[in-house]
Short mmCIF file of C-alpha atoms in Angstrom, two decimals:
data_model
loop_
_atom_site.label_atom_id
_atom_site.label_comp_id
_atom_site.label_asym_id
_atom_site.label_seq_id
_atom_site.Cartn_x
_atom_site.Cartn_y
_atom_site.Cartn_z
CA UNK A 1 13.84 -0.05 10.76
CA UNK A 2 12.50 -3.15 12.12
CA UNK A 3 15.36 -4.86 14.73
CA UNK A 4 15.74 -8.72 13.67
CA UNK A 5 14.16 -11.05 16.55
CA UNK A 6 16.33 -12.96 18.19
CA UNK A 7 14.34 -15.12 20.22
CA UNK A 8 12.03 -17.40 19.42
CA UNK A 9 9.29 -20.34 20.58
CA UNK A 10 6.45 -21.97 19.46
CA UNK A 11 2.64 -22.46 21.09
CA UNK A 12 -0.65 -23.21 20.34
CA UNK A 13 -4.38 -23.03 21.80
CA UNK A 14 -7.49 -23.81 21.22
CA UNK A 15 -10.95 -22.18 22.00
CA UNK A 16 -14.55 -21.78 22.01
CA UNK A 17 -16.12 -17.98 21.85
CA UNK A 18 -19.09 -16.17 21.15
CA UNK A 19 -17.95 -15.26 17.44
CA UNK A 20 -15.44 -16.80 14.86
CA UNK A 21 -12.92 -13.49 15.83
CA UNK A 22 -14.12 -13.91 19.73
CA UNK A 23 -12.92 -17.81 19.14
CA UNK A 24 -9.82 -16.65 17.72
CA UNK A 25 -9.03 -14.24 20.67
CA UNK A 26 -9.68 -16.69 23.14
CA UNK A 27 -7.53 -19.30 21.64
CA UNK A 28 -4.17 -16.42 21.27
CA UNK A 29 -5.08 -16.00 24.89
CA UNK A 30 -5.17 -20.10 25.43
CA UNK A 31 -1.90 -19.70 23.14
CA UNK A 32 -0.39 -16.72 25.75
CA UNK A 33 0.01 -14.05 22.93
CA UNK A 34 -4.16 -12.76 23.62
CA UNK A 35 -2.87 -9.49 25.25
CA UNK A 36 -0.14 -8.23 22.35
CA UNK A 37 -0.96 -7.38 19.05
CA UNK A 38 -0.24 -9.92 16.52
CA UNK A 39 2.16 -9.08 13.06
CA UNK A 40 1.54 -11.43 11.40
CA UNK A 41 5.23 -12.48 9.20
CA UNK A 42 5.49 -14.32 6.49
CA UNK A 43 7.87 -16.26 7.57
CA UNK A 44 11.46 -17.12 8.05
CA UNK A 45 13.64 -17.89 11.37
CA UNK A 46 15.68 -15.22 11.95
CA UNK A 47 19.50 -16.92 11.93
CA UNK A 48 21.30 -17.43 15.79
CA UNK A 49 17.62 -16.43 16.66
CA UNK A 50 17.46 -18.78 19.85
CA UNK A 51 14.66 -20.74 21.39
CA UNK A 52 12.89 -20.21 25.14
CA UNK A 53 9.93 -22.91 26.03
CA UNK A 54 8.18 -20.00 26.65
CA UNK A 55 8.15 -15.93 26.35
CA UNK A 56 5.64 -14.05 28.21
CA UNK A 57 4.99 -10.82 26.64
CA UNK A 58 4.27 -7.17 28.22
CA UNK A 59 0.55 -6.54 27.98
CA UNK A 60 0.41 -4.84 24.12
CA UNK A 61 3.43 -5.04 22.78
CA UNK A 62 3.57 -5.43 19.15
CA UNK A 63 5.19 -9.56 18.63
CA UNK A 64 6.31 -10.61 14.97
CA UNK A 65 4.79 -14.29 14.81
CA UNK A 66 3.93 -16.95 11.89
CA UNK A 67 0.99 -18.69 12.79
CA UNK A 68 -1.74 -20.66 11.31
CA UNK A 69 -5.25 -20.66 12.44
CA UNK A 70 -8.60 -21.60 11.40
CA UNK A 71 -12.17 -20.46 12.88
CA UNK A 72 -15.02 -22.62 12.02
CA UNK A 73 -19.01 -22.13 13.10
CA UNK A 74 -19.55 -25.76 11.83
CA UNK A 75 -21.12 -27.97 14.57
CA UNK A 76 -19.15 -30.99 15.19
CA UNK A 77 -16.16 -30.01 13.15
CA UNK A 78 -13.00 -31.33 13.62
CA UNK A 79 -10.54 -28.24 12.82
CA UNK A 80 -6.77 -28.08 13.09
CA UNK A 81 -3.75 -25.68 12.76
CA UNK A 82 0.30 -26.27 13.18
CA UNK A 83 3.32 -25.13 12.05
CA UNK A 84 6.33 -26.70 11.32
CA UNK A 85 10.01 -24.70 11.35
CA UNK A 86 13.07 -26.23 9.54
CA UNK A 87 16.32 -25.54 10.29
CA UNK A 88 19.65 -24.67 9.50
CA UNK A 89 22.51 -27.21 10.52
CA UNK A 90 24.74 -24.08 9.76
CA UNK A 91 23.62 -20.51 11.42
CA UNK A 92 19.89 -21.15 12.54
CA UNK A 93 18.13 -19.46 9.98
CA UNK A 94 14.86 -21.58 9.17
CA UNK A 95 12.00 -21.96 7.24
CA UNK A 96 8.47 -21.51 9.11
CA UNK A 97 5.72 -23.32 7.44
CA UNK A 98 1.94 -22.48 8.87
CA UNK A 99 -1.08 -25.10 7.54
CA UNK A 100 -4.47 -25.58 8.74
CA UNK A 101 -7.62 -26.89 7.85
CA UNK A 102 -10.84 -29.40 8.67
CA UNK A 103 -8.38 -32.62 9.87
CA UNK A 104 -7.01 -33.72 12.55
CA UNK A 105 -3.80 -32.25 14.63
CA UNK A 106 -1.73 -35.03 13.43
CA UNK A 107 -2.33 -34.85 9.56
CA UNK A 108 -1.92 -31.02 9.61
CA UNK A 109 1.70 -31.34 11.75
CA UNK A 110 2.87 -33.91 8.97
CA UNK A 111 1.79 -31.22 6.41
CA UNK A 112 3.44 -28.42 7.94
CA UNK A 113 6.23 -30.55 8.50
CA UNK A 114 6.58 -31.74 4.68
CA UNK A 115 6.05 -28.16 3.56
CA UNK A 116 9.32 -26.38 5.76
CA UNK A 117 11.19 -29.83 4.45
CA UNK A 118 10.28 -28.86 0.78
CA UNK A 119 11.37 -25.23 1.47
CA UNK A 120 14.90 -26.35 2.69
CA UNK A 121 14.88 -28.75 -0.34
CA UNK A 122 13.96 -25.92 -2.63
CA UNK A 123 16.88 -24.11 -1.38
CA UNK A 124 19.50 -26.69 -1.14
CA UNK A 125 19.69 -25.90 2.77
CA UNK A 126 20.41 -28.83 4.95
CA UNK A 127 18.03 -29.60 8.24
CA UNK A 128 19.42 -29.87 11.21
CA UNK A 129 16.30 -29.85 12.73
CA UNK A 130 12.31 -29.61 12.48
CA UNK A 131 10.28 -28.19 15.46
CA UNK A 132 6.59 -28.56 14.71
CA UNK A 133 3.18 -28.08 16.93
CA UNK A 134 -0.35 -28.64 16.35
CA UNK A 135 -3.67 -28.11 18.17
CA UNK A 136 -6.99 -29.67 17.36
CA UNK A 137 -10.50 -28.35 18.57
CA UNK A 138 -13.50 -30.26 17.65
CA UNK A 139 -16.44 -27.13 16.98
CA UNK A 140 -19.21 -26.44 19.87
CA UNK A 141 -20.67 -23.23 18.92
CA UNK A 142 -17.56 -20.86 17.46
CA UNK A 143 -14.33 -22.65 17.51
CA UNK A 144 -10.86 -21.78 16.42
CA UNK A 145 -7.57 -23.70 16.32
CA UNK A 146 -4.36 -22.17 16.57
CA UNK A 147 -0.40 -22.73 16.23
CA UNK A 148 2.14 -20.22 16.09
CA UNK A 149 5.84 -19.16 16.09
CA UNK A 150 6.02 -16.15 18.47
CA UNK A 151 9.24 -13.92 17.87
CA UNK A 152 10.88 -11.60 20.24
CA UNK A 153 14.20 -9.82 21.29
CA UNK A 154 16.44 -11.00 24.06
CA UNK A 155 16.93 -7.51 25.72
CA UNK A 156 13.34 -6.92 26.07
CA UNK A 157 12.56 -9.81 28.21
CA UNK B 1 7.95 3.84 16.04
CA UNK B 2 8.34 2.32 12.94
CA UNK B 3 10.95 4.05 10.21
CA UNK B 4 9.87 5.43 6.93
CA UNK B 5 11.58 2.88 4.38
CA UNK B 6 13.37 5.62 1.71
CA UNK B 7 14.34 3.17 -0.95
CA UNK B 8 12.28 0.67 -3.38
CA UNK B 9 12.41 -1.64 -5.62
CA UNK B 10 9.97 -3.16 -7.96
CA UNK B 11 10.08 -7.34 -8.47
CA UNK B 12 8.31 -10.32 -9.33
CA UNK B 13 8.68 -14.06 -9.23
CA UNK B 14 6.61 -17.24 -10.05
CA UNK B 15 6.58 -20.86 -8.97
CA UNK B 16 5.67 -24.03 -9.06
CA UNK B 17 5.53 -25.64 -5.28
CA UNK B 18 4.44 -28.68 -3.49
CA UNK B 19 1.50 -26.87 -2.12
CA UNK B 20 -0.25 -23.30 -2.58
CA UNK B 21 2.08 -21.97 0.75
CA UNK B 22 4.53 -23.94 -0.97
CA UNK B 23 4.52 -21.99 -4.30
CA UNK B 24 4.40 -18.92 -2.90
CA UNK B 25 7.41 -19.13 -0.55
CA UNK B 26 9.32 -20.33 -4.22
CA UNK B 27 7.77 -17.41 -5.84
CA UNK B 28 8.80 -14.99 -3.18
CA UNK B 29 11.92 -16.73 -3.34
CA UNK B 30 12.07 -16.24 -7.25
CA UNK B 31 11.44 -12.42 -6.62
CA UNK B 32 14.39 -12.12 -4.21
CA UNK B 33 12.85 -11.56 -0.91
CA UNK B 34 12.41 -14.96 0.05
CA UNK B 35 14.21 -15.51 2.49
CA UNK B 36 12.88 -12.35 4.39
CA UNK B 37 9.64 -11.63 6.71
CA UNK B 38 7.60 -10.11 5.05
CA UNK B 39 5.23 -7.29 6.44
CA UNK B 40 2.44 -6.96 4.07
CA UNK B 41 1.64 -3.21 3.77
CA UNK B 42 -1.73 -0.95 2.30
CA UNK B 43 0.57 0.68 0.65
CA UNK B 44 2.05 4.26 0.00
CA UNK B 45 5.31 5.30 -1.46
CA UNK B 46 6.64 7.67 1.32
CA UNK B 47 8.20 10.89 -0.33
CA UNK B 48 11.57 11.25 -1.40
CA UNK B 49 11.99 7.01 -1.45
CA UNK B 50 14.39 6.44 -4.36
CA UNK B 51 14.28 3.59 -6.35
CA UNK B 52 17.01 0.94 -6.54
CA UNK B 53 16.99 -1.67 -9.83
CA UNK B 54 18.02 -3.96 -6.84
CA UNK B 55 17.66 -4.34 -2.48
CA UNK B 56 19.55 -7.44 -1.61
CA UNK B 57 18.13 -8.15 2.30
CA UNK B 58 20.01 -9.71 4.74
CA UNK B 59 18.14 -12.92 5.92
CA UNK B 60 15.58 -13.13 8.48
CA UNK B 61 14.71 -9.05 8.54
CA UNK B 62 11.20 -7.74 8.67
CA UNK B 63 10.96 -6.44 5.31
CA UNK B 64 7.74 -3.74 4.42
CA UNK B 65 6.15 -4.40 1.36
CA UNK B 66 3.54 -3.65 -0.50
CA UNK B 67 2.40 -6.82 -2.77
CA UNK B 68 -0.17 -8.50 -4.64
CA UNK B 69 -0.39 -12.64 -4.83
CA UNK B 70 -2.48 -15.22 -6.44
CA UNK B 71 -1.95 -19.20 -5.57
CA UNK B 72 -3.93 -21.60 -7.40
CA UNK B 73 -3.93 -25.41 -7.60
CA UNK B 74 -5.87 -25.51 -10.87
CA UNK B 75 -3.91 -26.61 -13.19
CA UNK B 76 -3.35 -25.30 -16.37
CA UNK B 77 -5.13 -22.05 -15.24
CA UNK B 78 -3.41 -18.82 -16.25
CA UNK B 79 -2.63 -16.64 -13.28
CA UNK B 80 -0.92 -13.54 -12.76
CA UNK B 81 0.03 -10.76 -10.19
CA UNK B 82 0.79 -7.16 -11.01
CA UNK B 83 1.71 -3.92 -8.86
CA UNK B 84 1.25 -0.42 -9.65
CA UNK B 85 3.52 2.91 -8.48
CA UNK B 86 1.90 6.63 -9.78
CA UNK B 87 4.48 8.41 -8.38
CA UNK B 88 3.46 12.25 -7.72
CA UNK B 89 5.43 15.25 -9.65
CA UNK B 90 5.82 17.18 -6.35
CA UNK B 91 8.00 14.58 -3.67
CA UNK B 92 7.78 11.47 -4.91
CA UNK B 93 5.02 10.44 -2.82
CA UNK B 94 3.28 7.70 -4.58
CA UNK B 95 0.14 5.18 -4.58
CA UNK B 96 0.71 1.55 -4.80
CA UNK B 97 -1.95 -0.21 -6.22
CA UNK B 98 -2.10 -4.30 -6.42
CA UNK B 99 -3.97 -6.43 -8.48
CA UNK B 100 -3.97 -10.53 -9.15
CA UNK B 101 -6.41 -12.98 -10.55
CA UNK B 102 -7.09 -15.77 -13.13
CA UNK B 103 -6.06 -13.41 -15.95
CA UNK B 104 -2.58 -12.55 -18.05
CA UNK B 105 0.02 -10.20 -17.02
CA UNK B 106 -0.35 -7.33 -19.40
CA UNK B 107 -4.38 -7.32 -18.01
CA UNK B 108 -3.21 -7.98 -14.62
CA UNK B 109 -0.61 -5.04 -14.99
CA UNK B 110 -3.47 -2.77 -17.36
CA UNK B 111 -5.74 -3.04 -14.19
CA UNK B 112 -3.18 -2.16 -11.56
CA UNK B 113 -1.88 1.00 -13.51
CA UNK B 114 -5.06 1.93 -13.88
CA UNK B 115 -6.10 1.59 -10.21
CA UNK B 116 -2.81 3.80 -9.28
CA UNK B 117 -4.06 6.58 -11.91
CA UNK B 118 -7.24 6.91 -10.50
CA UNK B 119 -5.69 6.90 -6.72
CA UNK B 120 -3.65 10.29 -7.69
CA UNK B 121 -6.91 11.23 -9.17
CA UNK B 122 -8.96 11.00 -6.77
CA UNK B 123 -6.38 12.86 -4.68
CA UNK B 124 -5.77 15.93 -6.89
CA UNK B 125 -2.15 14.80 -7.00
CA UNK B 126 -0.52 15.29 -10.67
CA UNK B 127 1.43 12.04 -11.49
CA UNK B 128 5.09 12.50 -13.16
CA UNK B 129 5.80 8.77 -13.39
CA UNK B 130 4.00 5.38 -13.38
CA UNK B 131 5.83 2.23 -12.71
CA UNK B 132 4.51 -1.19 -12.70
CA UNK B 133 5.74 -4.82 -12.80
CA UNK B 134 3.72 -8.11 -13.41
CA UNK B 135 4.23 -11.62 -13.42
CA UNK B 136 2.24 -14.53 -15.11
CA UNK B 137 2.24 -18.39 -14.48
CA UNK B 138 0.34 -21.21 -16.09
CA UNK B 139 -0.41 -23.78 -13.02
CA UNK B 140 1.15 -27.55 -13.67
CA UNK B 141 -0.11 -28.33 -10.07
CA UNK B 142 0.52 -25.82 -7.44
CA UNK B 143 1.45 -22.56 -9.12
CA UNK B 144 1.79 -18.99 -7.52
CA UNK B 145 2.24 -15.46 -9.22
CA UNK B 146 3.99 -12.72 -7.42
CA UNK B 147 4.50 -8.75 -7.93
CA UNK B 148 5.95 -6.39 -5.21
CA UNK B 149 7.10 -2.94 -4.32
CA UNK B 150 9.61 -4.33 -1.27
CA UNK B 151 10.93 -1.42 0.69
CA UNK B 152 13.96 -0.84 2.41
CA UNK B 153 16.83 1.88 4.50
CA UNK B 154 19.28 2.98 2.96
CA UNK B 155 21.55 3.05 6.28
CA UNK B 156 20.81 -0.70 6.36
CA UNK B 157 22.47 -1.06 3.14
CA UNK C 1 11.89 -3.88 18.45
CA UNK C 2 8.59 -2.26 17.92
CA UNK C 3 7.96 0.31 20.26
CA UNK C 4 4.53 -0.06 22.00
CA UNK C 5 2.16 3.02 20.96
CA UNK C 6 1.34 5.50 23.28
CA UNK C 7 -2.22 6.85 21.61
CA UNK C 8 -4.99 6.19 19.85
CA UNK C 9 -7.81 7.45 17.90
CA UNK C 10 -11.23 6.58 16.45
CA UNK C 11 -12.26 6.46 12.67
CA UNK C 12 -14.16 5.82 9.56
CA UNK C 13 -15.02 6.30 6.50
CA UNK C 14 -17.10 5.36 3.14
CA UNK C 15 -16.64 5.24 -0.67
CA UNK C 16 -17.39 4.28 -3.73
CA UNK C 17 -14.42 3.69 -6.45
CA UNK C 18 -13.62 2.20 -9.96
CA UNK C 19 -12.15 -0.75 -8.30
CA UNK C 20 -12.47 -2.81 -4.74
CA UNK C 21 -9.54 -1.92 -3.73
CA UNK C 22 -9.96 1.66 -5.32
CA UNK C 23 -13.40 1.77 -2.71
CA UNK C 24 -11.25 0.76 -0.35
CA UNK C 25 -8.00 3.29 -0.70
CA UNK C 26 -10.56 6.34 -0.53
CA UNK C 27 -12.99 4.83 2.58
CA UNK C 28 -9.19 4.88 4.43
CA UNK C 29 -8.72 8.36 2.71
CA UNK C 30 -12.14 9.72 3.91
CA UNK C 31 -11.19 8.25 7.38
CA UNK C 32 -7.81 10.21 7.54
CA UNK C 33 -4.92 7.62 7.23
CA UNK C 34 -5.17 7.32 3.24
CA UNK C 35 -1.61 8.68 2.92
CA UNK C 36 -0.13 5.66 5.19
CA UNK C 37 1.16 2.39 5.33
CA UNK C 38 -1.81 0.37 7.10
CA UNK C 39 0.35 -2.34 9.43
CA UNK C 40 -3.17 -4.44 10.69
CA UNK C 41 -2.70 -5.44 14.33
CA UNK C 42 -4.86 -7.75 16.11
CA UNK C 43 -6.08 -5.99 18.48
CA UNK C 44 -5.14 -4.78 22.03
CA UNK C 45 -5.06 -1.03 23.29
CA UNK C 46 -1.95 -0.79 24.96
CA UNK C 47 -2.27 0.18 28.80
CA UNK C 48 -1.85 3.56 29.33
CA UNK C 49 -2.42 4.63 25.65
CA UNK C 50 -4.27 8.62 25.69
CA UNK C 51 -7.41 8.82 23.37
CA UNK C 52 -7.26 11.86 20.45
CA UNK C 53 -9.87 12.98 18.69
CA UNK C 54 -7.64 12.98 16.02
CA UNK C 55 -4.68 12.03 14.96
CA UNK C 56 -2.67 13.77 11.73
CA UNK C 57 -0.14 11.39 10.10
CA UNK C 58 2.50 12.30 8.02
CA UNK C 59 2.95 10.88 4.41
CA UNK C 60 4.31 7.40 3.82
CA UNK C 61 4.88 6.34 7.71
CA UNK C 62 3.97 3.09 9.10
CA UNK C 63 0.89 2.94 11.25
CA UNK C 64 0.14 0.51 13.65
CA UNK C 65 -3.82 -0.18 13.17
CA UNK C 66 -6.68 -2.21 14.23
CA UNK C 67 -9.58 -1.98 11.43
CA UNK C 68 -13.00 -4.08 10.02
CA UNK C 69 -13.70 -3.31 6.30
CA UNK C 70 -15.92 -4.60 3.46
CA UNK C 71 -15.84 -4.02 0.48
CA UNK C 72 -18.54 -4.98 -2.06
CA UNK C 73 -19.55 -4.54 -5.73
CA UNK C 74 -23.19 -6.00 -5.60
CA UNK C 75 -25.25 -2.90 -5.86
CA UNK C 76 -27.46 -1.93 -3.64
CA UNK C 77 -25.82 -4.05 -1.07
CA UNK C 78 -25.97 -2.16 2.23
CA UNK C 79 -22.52 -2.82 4.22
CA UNK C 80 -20.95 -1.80 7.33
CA UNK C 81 -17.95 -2.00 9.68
CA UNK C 82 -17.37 -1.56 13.00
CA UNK C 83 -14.42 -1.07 15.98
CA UNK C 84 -15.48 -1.46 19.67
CA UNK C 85 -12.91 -0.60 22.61
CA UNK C 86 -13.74 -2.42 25.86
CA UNK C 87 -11.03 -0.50 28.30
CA UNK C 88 -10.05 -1.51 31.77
CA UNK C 89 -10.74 0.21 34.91
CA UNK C 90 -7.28 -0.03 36.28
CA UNK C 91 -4.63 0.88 33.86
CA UNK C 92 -6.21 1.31 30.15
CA UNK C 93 -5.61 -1.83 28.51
CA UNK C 94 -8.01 -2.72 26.40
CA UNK C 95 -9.48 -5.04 23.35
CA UNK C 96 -10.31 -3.98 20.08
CA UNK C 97 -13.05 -6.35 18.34
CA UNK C 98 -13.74 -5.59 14.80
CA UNK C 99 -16.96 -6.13 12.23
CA UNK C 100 -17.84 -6.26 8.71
CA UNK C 101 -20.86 -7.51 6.81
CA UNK C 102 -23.71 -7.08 4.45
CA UNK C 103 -25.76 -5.58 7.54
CA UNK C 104 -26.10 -1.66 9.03
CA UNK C 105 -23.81 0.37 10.67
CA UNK C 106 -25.88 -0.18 13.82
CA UNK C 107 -25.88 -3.90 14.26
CA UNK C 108 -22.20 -4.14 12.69
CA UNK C 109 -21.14 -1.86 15.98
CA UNK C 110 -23.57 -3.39 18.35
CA UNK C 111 -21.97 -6.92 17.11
CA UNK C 112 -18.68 -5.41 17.93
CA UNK C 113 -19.29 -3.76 21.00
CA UNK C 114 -21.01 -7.30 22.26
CA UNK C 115 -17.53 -8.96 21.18
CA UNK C 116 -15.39 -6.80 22.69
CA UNK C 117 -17.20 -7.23 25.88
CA UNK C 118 -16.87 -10.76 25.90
CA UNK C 119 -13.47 -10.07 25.22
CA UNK C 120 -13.01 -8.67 28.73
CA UNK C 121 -15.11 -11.21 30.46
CA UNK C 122 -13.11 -13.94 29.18
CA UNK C 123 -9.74 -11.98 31.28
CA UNK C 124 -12.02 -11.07 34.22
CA UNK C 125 -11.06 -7.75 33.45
CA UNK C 126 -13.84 -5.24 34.38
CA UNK C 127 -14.62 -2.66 31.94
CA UNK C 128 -14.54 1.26 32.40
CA UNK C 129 -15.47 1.99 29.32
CA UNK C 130 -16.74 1.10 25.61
CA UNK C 131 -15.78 3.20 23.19
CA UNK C 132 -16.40 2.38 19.34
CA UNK C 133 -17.57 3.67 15.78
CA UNK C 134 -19.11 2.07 12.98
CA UNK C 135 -19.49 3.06 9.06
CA UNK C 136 -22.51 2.10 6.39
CA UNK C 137 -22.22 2.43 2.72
CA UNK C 138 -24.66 1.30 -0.02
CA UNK C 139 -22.92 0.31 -2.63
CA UNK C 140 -23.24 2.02 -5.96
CA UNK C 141 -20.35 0.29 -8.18
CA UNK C 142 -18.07 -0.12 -6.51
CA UNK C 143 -18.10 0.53 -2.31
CA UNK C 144 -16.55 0.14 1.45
CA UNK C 145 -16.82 0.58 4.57
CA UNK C 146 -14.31 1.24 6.95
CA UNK C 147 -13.58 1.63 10.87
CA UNK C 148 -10.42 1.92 12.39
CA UNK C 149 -8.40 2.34 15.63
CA UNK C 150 -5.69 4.11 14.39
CA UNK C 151 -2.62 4.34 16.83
CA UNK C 152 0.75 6.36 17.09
CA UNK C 153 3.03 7.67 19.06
CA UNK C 154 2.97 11.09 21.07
CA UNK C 155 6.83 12.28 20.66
CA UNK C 156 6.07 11.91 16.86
CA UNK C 157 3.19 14.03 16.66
#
């Protein structure tokens, strides 16, 4: 089986590459998850899953993470990504919301943010609290904008 | 390494949401595995799995499954989502086959058995049983249909 | 946790099928891992990881995988994907770029191999080798192509 994370935190980054998947590597890396190999979850908080300002992974490890992300090779292009995590007020266990588009940082955070509110609402959970990040990249060549929440486990780190 | 699930289920859910993401976490929800991560897999029934009418997952695990989705903010459109087991006479070693578009269940659900049969075909494998589920939702303004084949351990029971 | 895998191999493959994702279940056949659960990584080679030629999975497991595919029903339509490896010269970690279009097998891996050593520039990581593998198909109904890095997991083999 799959063991439950029970760590958590959230990051972004932002890049330019030579390629829309060359953006999107350099921006994981800008992010500090660009040397593990993304599964990507769809996407709940683990309850009592706790939160670290930061986990550094080992080199390839495989990480459980929500994220949202968006590549663009429009010139001039204002792209964003966030995601928003509501949670519990009684064990921890949260919603993780991912949005991102052609806007700004601040419009997608409020989306993300509305979106993990509706999901508590939807299931008659009460917030305690909502954790959101955004980045925003503005397109040179290849750009990419990413936000995610990285997962771990406590007894790897 | 990562387990071989030995138990399945078949479900389905659909949704209205406050967004496309939004639907689909209510339809995953509606199915029963919302408030899971899910790990989207391309998608084989390991041998000897047996079938449960029901998995009830704890919250927050990392859940395989194999599923096909369809979002759609067009309303009044017709949507639906459909999954597909041909399940060999030999093991129980199976093909999952997915299939979702603007269309009605029963085609949805015609296509996907359809795809399985011709999976077992194409791999000389003589199929005792096919098993399928669909779901079907007309969009009011953010609508999602949802059909799985969630996997699970039976230790974890 | 997700224990980090230990080797790795090359592949690909090409079909035709009655369905997209039929094209695609029998290009993953044709490249040997047909019979498992596809879990798509993005993408690092885990230091240390040992290349195989080959690698022969048992039914139904879960496979850790970096892959490109397309899959296409415009006939004629000449398609391609590609892996590329850029490895390091100290301990064997390395970056897995992928790439899929309406183009030949030779440009699709050139385009990779070109990625994934801008990959490595981008960590100031010198290279020791490039390994990678590309597929071509021209589509008859229904076609893909499909490259893979495969990994697993010596004790298992």
């Amino acid at each position: 089986m799959f063991e439950i994370p029970d760590i958590y935190t959230l990051t972004s980054g932002t890049s330019e590459g030579t390629s829309k998947l060359g953006a999107f590597d350099n921006a994981i890396l800008n992010a500090g998850v660009g040397n593990t190999n993304l599964i990507k979850l769809s996407s709940i908080l683990p309850p009592r899953a706790s939160f670290r300002n930061r986990i550094v992974y080992p080199r390839g490890v495989l990480v459980p993470i929500a994220y949202g992300s968006i590549s663009s090779d429009v010139k001039g292009e204002t792209i964003a990504a966030s995601v928003a995590i509501a949670i519990s007020a009684d064990d921890g266990f949260g919603v993780i919301m991912e949005y991102s588009g052609i806007t700004s940082a601040e419009k997608a955070e409020k989306t993300a943010r509305k979106m993990a509110e509706d999901a508590m609402k939807h299931r008659n959970v009460k917030i305690k609290e909502l954790k959101s990040l955004s980045s925003e990249h503005i397109v040179v060549n290849f750009g990419c904008a990413f936000a995610a929440v990285p997962m771990w486990y406590l007894n790897l780190l």
